[in-house]
mmCIF file of C-alpha atoms in Angstrom:
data_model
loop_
_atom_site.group_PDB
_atom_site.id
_atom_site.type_symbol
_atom_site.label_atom_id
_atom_site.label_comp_id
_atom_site.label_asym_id
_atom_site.label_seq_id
_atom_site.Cartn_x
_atom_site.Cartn_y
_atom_site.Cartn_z
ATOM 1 C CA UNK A 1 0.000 0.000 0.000
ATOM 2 C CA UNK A 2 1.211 3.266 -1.060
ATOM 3 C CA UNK A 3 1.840 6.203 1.864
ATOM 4 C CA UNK A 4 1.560 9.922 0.312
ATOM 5 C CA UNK A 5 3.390 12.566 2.546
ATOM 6 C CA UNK A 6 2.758 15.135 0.573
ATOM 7 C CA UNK A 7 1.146 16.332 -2.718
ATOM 8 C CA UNK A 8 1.513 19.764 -4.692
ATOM 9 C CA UNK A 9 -0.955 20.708 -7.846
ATOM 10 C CA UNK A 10 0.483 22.256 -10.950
ATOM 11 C CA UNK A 11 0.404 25.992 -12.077
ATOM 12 C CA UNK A 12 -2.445 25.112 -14.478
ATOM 13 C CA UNK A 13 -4.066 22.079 -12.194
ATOM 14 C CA UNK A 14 -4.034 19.922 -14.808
ATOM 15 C CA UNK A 15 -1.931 17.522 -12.559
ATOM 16 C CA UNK A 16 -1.290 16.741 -8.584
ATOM 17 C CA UNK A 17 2.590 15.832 -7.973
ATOM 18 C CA UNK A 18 2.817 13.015 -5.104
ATOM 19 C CA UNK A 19 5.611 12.820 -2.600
ATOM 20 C CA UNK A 20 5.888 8.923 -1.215
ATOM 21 C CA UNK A 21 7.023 7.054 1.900
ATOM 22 C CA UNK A 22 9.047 5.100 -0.571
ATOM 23 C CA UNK A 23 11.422 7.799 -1.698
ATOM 24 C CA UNK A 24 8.983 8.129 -5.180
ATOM 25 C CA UNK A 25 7.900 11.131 -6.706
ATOM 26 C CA UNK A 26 4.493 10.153 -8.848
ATOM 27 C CA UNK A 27 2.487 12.251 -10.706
ATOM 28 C CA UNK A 28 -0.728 11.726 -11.888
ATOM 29 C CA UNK A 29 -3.787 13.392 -14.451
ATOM 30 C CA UNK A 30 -6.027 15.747 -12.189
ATOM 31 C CA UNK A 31 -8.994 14.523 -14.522
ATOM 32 C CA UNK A 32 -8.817 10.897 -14.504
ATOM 33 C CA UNK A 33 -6.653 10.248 -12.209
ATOM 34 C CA UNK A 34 -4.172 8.387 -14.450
ATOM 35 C CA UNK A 35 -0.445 8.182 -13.187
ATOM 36 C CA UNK A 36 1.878 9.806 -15.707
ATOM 37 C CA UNK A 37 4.689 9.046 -14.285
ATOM 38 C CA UNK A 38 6.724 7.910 -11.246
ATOM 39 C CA UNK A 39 10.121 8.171 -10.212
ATOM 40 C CA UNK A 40 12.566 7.177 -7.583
ATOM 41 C CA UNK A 41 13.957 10.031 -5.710
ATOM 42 C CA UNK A 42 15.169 9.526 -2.794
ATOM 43 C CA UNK A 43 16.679 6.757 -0.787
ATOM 44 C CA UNK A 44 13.919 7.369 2.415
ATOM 45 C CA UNK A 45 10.630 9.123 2.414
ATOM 46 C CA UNK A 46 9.413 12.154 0.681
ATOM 47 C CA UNK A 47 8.247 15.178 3.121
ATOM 48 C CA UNK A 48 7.145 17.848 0.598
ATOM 49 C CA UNK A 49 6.959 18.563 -2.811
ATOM 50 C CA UNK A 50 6.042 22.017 -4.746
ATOM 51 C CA UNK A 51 5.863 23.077 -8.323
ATOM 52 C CA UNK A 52 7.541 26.224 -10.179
ATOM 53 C CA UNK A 53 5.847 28.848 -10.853
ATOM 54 C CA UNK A 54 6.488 28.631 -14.585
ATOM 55 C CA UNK A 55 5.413 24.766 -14.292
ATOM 56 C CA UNK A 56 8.466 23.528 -15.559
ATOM 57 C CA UNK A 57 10.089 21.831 -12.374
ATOM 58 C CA UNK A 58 9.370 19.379 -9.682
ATOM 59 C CA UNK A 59 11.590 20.017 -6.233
ATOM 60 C CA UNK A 60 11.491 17.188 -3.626
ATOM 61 C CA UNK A 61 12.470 17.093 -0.083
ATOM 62 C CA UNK A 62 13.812 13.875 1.750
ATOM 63 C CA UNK A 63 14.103 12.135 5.372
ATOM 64 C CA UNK A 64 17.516 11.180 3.060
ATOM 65 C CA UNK A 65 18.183 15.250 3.708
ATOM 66 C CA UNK A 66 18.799 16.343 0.056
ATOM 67 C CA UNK A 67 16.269 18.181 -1.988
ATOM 68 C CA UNK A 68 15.648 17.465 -5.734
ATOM 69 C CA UNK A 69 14.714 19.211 -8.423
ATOM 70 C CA UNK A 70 12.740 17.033 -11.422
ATOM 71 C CA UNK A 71 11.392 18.530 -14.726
ATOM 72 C CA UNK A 72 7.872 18.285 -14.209
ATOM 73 C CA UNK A 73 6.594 16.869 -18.122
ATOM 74 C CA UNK A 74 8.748 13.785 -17.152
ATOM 75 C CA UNK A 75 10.241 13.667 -13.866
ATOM 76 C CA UNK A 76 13.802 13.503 -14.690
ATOM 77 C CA UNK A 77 16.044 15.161 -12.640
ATOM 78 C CA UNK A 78 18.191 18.083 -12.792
ATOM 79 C CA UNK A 79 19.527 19.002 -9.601
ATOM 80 C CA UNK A 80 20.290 17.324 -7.126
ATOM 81 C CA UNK A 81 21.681 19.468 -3.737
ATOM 82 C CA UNK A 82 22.883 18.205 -0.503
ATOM 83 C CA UNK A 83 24.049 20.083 2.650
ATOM 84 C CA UNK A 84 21.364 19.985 5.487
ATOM 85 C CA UNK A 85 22.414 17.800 8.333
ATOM 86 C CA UNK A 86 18.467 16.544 9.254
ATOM 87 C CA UNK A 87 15.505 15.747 7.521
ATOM 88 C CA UNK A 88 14.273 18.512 4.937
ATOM 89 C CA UNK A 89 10.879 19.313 5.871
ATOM 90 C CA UNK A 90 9.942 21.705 3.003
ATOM 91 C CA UNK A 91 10.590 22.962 -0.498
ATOM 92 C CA UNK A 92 9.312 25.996 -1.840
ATOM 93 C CA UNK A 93 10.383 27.310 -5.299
ATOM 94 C CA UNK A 94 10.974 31.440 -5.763
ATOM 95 C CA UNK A 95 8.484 33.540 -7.371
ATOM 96 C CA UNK A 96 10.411 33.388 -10.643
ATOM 97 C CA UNK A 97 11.190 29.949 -10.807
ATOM 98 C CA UNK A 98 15.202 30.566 -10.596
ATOM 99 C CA UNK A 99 16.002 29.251 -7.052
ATOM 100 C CA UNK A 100 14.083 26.689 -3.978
ATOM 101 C CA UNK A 101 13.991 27.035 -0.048
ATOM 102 C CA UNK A 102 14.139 24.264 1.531
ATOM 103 C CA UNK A 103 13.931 24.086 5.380
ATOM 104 C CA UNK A 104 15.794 21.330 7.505
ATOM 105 C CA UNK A 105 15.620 19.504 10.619
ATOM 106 C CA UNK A 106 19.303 21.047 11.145
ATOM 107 C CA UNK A 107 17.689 24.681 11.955
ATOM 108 C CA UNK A 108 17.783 25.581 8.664
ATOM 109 C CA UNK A 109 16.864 27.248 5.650
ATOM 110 C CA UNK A 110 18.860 27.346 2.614
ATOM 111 C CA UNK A 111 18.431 29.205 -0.853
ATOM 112 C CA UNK A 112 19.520 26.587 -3.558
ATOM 113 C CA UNK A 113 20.328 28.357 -7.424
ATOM 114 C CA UNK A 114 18.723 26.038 -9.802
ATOM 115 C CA UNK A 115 21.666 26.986 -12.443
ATOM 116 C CA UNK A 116 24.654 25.828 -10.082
ATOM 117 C CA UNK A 117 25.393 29.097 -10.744
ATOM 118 C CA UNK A 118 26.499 29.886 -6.630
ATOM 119 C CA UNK A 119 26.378 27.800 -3.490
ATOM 120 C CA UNK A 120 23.607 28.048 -1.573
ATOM 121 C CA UNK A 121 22.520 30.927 0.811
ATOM 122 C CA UNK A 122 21.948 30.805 4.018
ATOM 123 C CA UNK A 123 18.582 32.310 5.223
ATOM 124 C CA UNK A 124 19.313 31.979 8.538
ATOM 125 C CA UNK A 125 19.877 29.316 11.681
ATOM 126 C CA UNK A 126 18.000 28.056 14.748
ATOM 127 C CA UNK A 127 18.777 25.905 17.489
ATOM 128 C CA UNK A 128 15.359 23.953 16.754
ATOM 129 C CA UNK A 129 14.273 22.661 13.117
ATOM 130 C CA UNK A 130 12.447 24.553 10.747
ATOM 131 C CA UNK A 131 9.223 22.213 9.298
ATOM 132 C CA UNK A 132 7.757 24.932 6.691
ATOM 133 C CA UNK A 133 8.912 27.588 4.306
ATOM 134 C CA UNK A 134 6.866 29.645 1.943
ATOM 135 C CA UNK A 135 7.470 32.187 -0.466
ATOM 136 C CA UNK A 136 5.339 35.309 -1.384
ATOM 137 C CA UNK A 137 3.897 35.993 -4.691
ATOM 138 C CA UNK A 138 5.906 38.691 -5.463
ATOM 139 C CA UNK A 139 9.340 37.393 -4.553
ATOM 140 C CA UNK A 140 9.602 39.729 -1.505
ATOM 141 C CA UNK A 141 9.111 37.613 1.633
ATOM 142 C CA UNK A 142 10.093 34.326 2.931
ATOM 143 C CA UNK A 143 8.042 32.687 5.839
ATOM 144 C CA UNK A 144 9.559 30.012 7.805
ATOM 145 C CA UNK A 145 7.788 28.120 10.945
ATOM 146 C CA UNK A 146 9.273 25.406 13.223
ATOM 147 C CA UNK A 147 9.780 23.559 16.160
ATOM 148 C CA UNK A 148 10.984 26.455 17.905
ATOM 149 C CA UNK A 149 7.525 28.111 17.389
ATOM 150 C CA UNK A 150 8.136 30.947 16.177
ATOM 151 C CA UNK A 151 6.850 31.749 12.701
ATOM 152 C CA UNK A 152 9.691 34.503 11.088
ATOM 153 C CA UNK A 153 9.730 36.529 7.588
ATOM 154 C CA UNK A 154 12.630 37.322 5.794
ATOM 155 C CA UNK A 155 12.739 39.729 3.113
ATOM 156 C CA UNK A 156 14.822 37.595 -0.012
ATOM 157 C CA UNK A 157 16.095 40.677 -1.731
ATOM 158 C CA UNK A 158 17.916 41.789 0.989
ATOM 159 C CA UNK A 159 18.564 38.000 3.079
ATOM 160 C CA UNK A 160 17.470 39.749 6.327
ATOM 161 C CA UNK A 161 14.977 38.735 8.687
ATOM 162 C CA UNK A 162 12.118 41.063 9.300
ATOM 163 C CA UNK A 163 9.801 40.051 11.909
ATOM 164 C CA UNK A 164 9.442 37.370 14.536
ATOM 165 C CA UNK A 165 5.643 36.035 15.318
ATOM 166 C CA UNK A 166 5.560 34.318 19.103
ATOM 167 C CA UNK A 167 2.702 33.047 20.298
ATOM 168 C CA UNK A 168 2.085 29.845 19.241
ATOM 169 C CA UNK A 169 1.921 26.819 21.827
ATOM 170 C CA UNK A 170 3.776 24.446 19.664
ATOM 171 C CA UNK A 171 5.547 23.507 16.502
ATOM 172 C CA UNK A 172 4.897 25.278 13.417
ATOM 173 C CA UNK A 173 4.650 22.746 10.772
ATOM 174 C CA UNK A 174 2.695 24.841 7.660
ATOM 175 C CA UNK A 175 2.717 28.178 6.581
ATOM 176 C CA UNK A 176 1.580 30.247 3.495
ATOM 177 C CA UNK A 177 1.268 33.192 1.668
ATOM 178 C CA UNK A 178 -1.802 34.895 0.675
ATOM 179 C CA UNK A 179 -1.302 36.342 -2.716
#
């Protein structure tokens, strides 16, 4: 039997993209329901998966602490990045499809170039894991939540943290972005 942790729809919702306990990625036909296509991506589970913007990639996050990137017509990969020292939690591509977040059991959340053209940035560290990263609309803001319970934004253009949100009783393990 098949265990989804986590599913994404594309740009157009023409297809839901499938993150599995097995270390797949699968994606299958919003309409019928057809699989298109499935891959192996990782050597443990999949925690979260998210589309581009422009629909043309697939990034996966894994208990196996790497994230992937996949075309999304096919699933082959084209990026593979490796760094965090826990589980990644969450992926979450930019606003114009050039970079992905992902956020780590390790405390934190790193800014991955899809073109190899630098390493990857930083956006800052905790002490406690970070389970959830989002990304505004306009390419502005970066949300993060975690097991610290805090929920922070960063602003991306200039990689520096703007607010911290306290109040919450316990981990923070979604967060989004209104458009």
């Amino acid at each position: 039997q098949m265990v989804f942790n986590a599913c994404a729809m594309t740009v157009d919702g023409s297809a839901c993209i499938a993150g599995c306990g097995d270390g797949s990625i699968r994606l299958f036909d919003a309409a019928s329901g057809a699989e298109r296509f499935s891959v192996h991506a990782h050597d443990q589970g999949v925690t979260s998966v998210a589309v581009s913007e422009d629909g043309r990639f697939i990034a996966s996050a894994g208990q196996d602490n790497a994230v992937r990137v996949a075309q999304a017509n096919d699933g082959k990969e084209t990026n593979t990045f490796e760094g965090h020292e826990g589980t990644v939690r969450a992926v979450a591509f930019t606003s114009d499809s050039h970079s992905v977040l992902s956020a780590s059991d390790d405390g934190t959340v790193r800014l991955w170039p899809l073109d190899g053209s630098s390493l990857p940035e930083l956006l800052g560290s905790s002490e406690d894991g970070v389970s959830a990263v989002a990304v505004s609309a306009d390419g502005q803001y970066v949300v993060r939540g975690g097991w610290n319970s805090l929920v922070t934004v960063w602003s991306l253009p200039r990689r520096a943290e703007l607010r911290r949100m306290e109040g919450h009783e316990g981990p923070v393990h979604s967060v989004a972005v209104s458009p």
